GROMACS .gro file of C-alpha atoms in nm:
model
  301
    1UNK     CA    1  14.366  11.962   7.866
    2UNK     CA    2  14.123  11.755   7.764
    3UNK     CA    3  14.204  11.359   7.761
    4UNK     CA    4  13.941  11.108   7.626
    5UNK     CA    5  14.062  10.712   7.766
    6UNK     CA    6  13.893  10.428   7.558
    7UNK     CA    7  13.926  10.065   7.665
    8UNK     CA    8  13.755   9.834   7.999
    9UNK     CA    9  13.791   9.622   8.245
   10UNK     CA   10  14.058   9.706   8.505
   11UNK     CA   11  14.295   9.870   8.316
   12UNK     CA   12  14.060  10.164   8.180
   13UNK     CA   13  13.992  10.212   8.605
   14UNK     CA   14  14.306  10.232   8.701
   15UNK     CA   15  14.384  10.453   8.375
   16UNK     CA   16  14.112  10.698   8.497
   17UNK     CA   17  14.316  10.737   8.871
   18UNK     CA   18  14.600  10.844   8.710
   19UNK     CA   19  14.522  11.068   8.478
   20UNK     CA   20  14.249  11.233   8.641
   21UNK     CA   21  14.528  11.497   8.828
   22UNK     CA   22  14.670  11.547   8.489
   23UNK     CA   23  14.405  11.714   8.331
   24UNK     CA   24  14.124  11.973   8.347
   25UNK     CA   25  13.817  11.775   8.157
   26UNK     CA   26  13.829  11.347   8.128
   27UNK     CA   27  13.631  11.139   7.956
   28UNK     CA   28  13.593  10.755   7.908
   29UNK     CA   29  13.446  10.558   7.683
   30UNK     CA   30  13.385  10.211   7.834
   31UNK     CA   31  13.348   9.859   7.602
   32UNK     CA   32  12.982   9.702   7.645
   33UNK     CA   33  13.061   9.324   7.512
   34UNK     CA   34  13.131   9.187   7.813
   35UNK     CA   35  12.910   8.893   7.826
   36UNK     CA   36  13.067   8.683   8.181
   37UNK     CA   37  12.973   8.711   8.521
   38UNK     CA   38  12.709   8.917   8.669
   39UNK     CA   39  12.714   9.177   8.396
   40UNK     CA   40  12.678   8.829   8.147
   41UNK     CA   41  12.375   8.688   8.370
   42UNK     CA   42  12.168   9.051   8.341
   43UNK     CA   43  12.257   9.070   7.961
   44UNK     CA   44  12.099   8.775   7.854
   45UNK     CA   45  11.787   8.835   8.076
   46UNK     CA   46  11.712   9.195   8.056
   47UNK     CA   47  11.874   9.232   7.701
   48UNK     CA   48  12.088   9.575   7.795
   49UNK     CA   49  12.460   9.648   7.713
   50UNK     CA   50  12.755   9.530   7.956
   51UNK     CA   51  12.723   9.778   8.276
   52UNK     CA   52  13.010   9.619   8.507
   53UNK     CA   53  13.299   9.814   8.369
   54UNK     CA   54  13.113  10.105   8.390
   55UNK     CA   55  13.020  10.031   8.754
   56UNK     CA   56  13.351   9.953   8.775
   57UNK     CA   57  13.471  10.298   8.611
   58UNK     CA   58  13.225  10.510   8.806
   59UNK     CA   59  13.340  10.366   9.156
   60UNK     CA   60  13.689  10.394   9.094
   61UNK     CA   61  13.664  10.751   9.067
   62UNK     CA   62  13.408  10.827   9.338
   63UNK     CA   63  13.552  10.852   9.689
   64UNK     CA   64  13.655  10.489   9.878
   65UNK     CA   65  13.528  10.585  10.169
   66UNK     CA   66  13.171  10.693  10.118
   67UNK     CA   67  12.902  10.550  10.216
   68UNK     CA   68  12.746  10.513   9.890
   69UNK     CA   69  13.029  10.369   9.695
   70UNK     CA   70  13.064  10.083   9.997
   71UNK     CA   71  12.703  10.028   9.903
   72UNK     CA   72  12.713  10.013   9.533
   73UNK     CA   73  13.049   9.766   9.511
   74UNK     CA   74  12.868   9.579   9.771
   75UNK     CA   75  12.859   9.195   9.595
   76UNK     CA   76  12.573   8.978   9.663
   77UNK     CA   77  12.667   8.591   9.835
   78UNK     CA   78  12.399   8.339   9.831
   79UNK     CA   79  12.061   8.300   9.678
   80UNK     CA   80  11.920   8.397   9.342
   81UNK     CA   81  12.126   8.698   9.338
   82UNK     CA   82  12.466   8.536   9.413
   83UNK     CA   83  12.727   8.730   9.229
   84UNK     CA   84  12.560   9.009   9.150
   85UNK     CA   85  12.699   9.371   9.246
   86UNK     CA   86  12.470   9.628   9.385
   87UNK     CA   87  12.589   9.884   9.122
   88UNK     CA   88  12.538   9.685   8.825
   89UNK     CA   89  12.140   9.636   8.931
   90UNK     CA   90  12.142  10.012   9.016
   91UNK     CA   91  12.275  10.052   8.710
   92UNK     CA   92  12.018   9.864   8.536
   93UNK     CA   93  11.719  10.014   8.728
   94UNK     CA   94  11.817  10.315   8.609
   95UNK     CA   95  11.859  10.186   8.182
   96UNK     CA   96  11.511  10.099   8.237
   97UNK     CA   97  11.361  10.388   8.387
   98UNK     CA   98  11.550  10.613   8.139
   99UNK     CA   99  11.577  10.365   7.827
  100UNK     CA  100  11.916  10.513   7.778
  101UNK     CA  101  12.242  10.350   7.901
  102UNK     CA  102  12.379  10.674   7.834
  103UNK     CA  103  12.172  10.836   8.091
  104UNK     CA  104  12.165  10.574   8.314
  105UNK     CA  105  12.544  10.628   8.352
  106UNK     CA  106  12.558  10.984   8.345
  107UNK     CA  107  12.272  10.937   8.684
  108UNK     CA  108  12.474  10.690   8.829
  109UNK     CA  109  12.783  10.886   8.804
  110UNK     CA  110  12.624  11.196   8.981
  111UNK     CA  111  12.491  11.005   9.263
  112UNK     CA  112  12.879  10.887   9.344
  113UNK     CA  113  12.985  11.289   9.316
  114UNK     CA  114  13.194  11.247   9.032
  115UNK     CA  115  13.262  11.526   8.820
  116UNK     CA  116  13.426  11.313   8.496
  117UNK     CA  117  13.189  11.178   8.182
  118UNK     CA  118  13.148  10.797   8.175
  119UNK     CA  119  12.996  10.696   7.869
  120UNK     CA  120  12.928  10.345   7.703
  121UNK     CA  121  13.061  10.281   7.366
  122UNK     CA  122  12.673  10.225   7.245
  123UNK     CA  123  12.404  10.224   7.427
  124UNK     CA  124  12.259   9.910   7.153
  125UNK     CA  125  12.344   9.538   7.293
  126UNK     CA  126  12.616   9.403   7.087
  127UNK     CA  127  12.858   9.110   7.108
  128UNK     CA  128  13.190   9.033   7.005
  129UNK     CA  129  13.217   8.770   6.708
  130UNK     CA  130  13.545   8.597   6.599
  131UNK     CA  131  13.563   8.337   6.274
  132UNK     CA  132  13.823   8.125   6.326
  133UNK     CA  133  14.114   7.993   6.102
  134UNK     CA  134  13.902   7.673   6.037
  135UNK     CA  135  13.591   7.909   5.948
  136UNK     CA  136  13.430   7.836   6.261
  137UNK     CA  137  13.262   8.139   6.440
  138UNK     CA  138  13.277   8.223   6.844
  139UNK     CA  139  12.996   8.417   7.028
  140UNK     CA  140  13.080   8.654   7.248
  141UNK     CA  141  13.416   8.766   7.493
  142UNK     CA  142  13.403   8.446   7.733
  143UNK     CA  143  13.436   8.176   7.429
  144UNK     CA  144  13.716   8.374   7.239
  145UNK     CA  145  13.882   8.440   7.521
  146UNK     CA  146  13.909   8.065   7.637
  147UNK     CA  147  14.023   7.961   7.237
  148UNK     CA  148  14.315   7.771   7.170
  149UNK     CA  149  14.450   8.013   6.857
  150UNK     CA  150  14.394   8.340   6.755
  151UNK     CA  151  14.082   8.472   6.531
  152UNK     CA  152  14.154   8.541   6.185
  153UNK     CA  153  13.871   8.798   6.243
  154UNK     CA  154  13.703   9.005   6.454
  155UNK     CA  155  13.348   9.188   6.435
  156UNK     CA  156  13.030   9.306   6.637
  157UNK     CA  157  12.791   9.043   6.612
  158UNK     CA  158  12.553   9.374   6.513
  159UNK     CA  159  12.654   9.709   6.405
  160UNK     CA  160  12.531   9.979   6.643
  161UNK     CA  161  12.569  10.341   6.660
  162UNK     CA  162  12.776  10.491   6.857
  163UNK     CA  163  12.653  10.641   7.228
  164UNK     CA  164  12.531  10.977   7.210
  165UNK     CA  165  12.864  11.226   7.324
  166UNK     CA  166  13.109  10.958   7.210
  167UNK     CA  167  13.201  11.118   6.873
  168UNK     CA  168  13.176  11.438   7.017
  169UNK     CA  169  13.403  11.362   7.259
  170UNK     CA  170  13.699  11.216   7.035
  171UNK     CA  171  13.682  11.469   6.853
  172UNK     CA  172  13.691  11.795   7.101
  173UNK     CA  173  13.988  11.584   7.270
  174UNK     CA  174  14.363  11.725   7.274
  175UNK     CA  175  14.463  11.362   7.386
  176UNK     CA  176  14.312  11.029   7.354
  177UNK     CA  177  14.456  10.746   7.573
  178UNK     CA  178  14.346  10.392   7.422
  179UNK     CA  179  14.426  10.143   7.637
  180UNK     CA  180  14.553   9.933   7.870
  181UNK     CA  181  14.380   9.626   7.880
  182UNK     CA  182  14.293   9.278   7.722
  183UNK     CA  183  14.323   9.381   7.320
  184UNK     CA  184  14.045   9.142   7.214
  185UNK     CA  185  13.815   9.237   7.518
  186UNK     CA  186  13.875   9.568   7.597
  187UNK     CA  187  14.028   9.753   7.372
  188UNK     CA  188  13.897   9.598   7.015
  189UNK     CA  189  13.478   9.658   7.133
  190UNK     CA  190  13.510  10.044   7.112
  191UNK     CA  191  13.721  10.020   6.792
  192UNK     CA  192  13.473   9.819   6.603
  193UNK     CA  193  13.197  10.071   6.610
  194UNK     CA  194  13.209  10.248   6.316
  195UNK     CA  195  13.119  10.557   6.405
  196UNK     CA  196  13.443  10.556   6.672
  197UNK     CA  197  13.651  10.450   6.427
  198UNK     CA  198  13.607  10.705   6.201
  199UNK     CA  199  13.569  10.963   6.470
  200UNK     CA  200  13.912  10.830   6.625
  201UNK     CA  201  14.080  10.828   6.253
  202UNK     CA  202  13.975  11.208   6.218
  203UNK     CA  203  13.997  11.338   6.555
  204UNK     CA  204  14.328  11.617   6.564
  205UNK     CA  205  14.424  11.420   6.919
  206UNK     CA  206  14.725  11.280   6.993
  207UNK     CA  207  14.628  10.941   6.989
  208UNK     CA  208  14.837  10.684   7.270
  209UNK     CA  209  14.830  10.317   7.278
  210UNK     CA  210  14.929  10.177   7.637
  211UNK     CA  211  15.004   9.815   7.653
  212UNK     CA  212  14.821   9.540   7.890
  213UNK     CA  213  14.990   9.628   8.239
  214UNK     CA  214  14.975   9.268   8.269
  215UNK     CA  215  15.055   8.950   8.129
  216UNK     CA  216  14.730   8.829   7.957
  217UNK     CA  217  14.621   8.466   8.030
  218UNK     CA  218  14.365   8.443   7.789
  219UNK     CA  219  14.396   8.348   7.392
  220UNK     CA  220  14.607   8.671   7.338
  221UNK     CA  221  14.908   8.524   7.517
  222UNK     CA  222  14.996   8.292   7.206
  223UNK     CA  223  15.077   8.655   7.011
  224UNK     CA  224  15.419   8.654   6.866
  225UNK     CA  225  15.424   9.011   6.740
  226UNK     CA  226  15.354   9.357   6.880
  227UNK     CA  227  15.006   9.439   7.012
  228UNK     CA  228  14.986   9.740   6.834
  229UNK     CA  229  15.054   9.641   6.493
  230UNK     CA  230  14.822   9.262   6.511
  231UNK     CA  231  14.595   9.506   6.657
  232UNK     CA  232  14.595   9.775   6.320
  233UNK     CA  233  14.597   9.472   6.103
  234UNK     CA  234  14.282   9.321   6.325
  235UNK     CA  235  14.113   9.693   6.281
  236UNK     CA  236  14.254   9.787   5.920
  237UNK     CA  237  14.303  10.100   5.983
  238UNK     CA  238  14.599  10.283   6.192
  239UNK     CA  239  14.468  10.449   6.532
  240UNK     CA  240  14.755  10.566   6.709
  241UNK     CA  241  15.080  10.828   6.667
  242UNK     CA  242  15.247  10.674   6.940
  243UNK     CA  243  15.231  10.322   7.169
  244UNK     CA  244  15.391  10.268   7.445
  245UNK     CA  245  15.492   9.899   7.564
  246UNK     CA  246  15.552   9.719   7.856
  247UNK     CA  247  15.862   9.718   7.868
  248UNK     CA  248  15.852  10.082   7.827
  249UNK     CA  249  15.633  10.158   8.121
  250UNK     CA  250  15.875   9.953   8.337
  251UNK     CA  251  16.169  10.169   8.221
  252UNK     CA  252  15.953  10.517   8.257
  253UNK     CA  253  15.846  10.378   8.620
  254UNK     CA  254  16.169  10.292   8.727
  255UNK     CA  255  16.284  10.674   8.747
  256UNK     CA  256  16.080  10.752   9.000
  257UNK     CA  257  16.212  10.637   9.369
  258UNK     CA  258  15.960  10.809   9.516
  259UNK     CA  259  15.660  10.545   9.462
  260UNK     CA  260  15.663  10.289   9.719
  261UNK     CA  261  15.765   9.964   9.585
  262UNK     CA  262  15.408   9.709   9.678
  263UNK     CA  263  15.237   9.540   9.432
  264UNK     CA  264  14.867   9.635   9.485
  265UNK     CA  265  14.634   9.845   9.314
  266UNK     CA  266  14.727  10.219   9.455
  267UNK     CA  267  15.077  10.137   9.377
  268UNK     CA  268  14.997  10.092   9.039
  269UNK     CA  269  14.749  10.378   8.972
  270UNK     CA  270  15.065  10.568   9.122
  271UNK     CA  271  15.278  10.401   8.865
  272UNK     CA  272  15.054  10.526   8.568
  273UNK     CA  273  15.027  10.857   8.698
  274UNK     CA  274  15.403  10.943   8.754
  275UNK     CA  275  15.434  10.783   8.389
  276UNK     CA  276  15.164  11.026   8.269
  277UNK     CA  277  15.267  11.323   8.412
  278UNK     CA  278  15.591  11.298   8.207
  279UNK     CA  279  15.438  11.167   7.914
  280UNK     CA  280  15.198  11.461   7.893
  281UNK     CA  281  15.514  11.724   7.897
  282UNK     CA  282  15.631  11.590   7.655
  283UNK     CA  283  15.426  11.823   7.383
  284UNK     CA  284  15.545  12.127   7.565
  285UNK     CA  285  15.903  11.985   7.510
  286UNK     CA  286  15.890  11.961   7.166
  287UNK     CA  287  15.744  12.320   7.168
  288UNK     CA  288  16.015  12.444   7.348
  289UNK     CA  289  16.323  12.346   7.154
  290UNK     CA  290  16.091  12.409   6.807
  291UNK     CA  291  16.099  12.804   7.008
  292UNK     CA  292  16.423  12.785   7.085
  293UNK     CA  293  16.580  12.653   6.726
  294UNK     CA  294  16.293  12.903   6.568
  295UNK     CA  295  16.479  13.173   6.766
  296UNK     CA  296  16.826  13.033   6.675
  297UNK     CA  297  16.716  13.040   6.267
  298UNK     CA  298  16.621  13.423   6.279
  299UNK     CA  299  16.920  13.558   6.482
  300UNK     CA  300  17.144  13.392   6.180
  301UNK     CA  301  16.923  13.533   5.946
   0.00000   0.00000   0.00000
């Protein structure tokens, strides 16, 4: 099976965990408006797209206990690069030398072993916009994200194309997974390109919304309806068959006595992937009792 995951920040990492035993070929395609922290500080000096969720993408799959990914999520303390991670100035080292994001990634990726496709959403700068009730517009993820109210709209502050792969990718997928994360921050970017949003309107996937695994903190909190649909209005167009909330994921999860009750990160990648595993039969289900009434109608007949 094929499974395509769109979305950032944590979320999309730990999404990539648990499906990755689930399938046979996974892609991600990984939101480039972040515009805080280190990945904010190399932005607005070297003028490239976000690279710290795909850093962050890349060493989640690659194995904990190499070498090289204790190296690349090293984090800089002190001095002119305070802050700054290892991976996302490998990452840029290698935009520049191969003035392609795309192909940055896909180098960066190898060197870690991995054997998924990481790709950003565009490999053209962009930034999120919002224009407020009062008309007012808000630069980029860290400002919206720290309003008071919700946008009345959402854009890129440019149009750009889509990565090269991306559209391919949607739509070659038997499954695309959009989701979970911060709606406005890592799961809108992606959306807004036009060439994904077509791609993802026409793909024959099965498309999935997940739900934040957590409670957001950020302007998103004030929502009083469900993600998904302020979401389709925000969009204005529909991009899922099926969305699965919170409270659904707790009631999936709580079947299986088998995952050891911590909170910390493993424990919820293990989560995700017990909820997955059943959430992927759940096609062959539907084939089976279609056979099985098919079967039913002809003996009758």
């Amino acid at each position: 099976m094929k499974i395509v995951c769109i979305g950032g920040g944590h979320g999309l990492s730990h999404m990539l965990s648990a499906i990755r035993p689930h399938c046979a070929e996974l892609t991600a395609i990984v939101a480039t408006t972040d515009n805080g922290g280190s990945t904010g500080k190399l932005r607005k000096s070297q003028d490239v797209v976000a690279l710290g969720d795909i850093r962050r993408c890349c060493l989640q799959l690659a194995d904990s206990d190499s070498l090289i990914h204790q190296v690349f999520h090293h984090r800089f303390d002190g001095g002119e690069l305070n802050g700054h991670s290892l991976g996302n100035l490998a990452l840029l080292s290698l935009t520049q030398q191969t003035n392609s994001a795309t192909q940055a990634v896909a180098w960066f990726n190898a060197m870690l072993g991995n054997s998924e496709t990481i790709l950003p959403m565009s490999d053209e700068p962009t930034d999120l916009l919002a224009v407020m009730s009062s008309g007012i517009k808000v630069f980029g993820e860290c400002d919206i994200d720290s309003q008071e109210e919700l946008p009345d709209y959402l854009t890129l502050s440019q149009d750009v194309n889509a990565a090269p792969g991306v559209v391919q990718a949607i739509e070659s997928a038997d499954m695309l997974i959009i989701g979970p994360g911060s709606l406005i921050t890592s799961v809108m970017p992606a959306m807004l390109v036009e060439d994904i949003a077509k791609a993802v309107q026409q793909t024959s996937a099965c498309p999935l919304f997940i739900e934040n695994i957590a409670k957001e903190a950020s302007v998103i909190k004030s929502l009083d309806m469900q993600p998904v649909d302020w979401l389709e209005g925000m969009l204005g167009y529909r991009f899922c068959d099926m969305s699965i909330s919170l409270d659904a994921l707790s009631e999936i999860v709580s079947h299986f006595d088998d995952v050891v009750k911590s909170p910390n990160q493993q424990h919820d990648i293990e989560q995700l992937s017990n909820v997955f595993g059943e959430i992927l039969k759940m096609p062959l289900s539907l084939e089976a009792e279609q056979l099985v009434s098919s079967n039913q109608t002809l003996r009758v007949s």
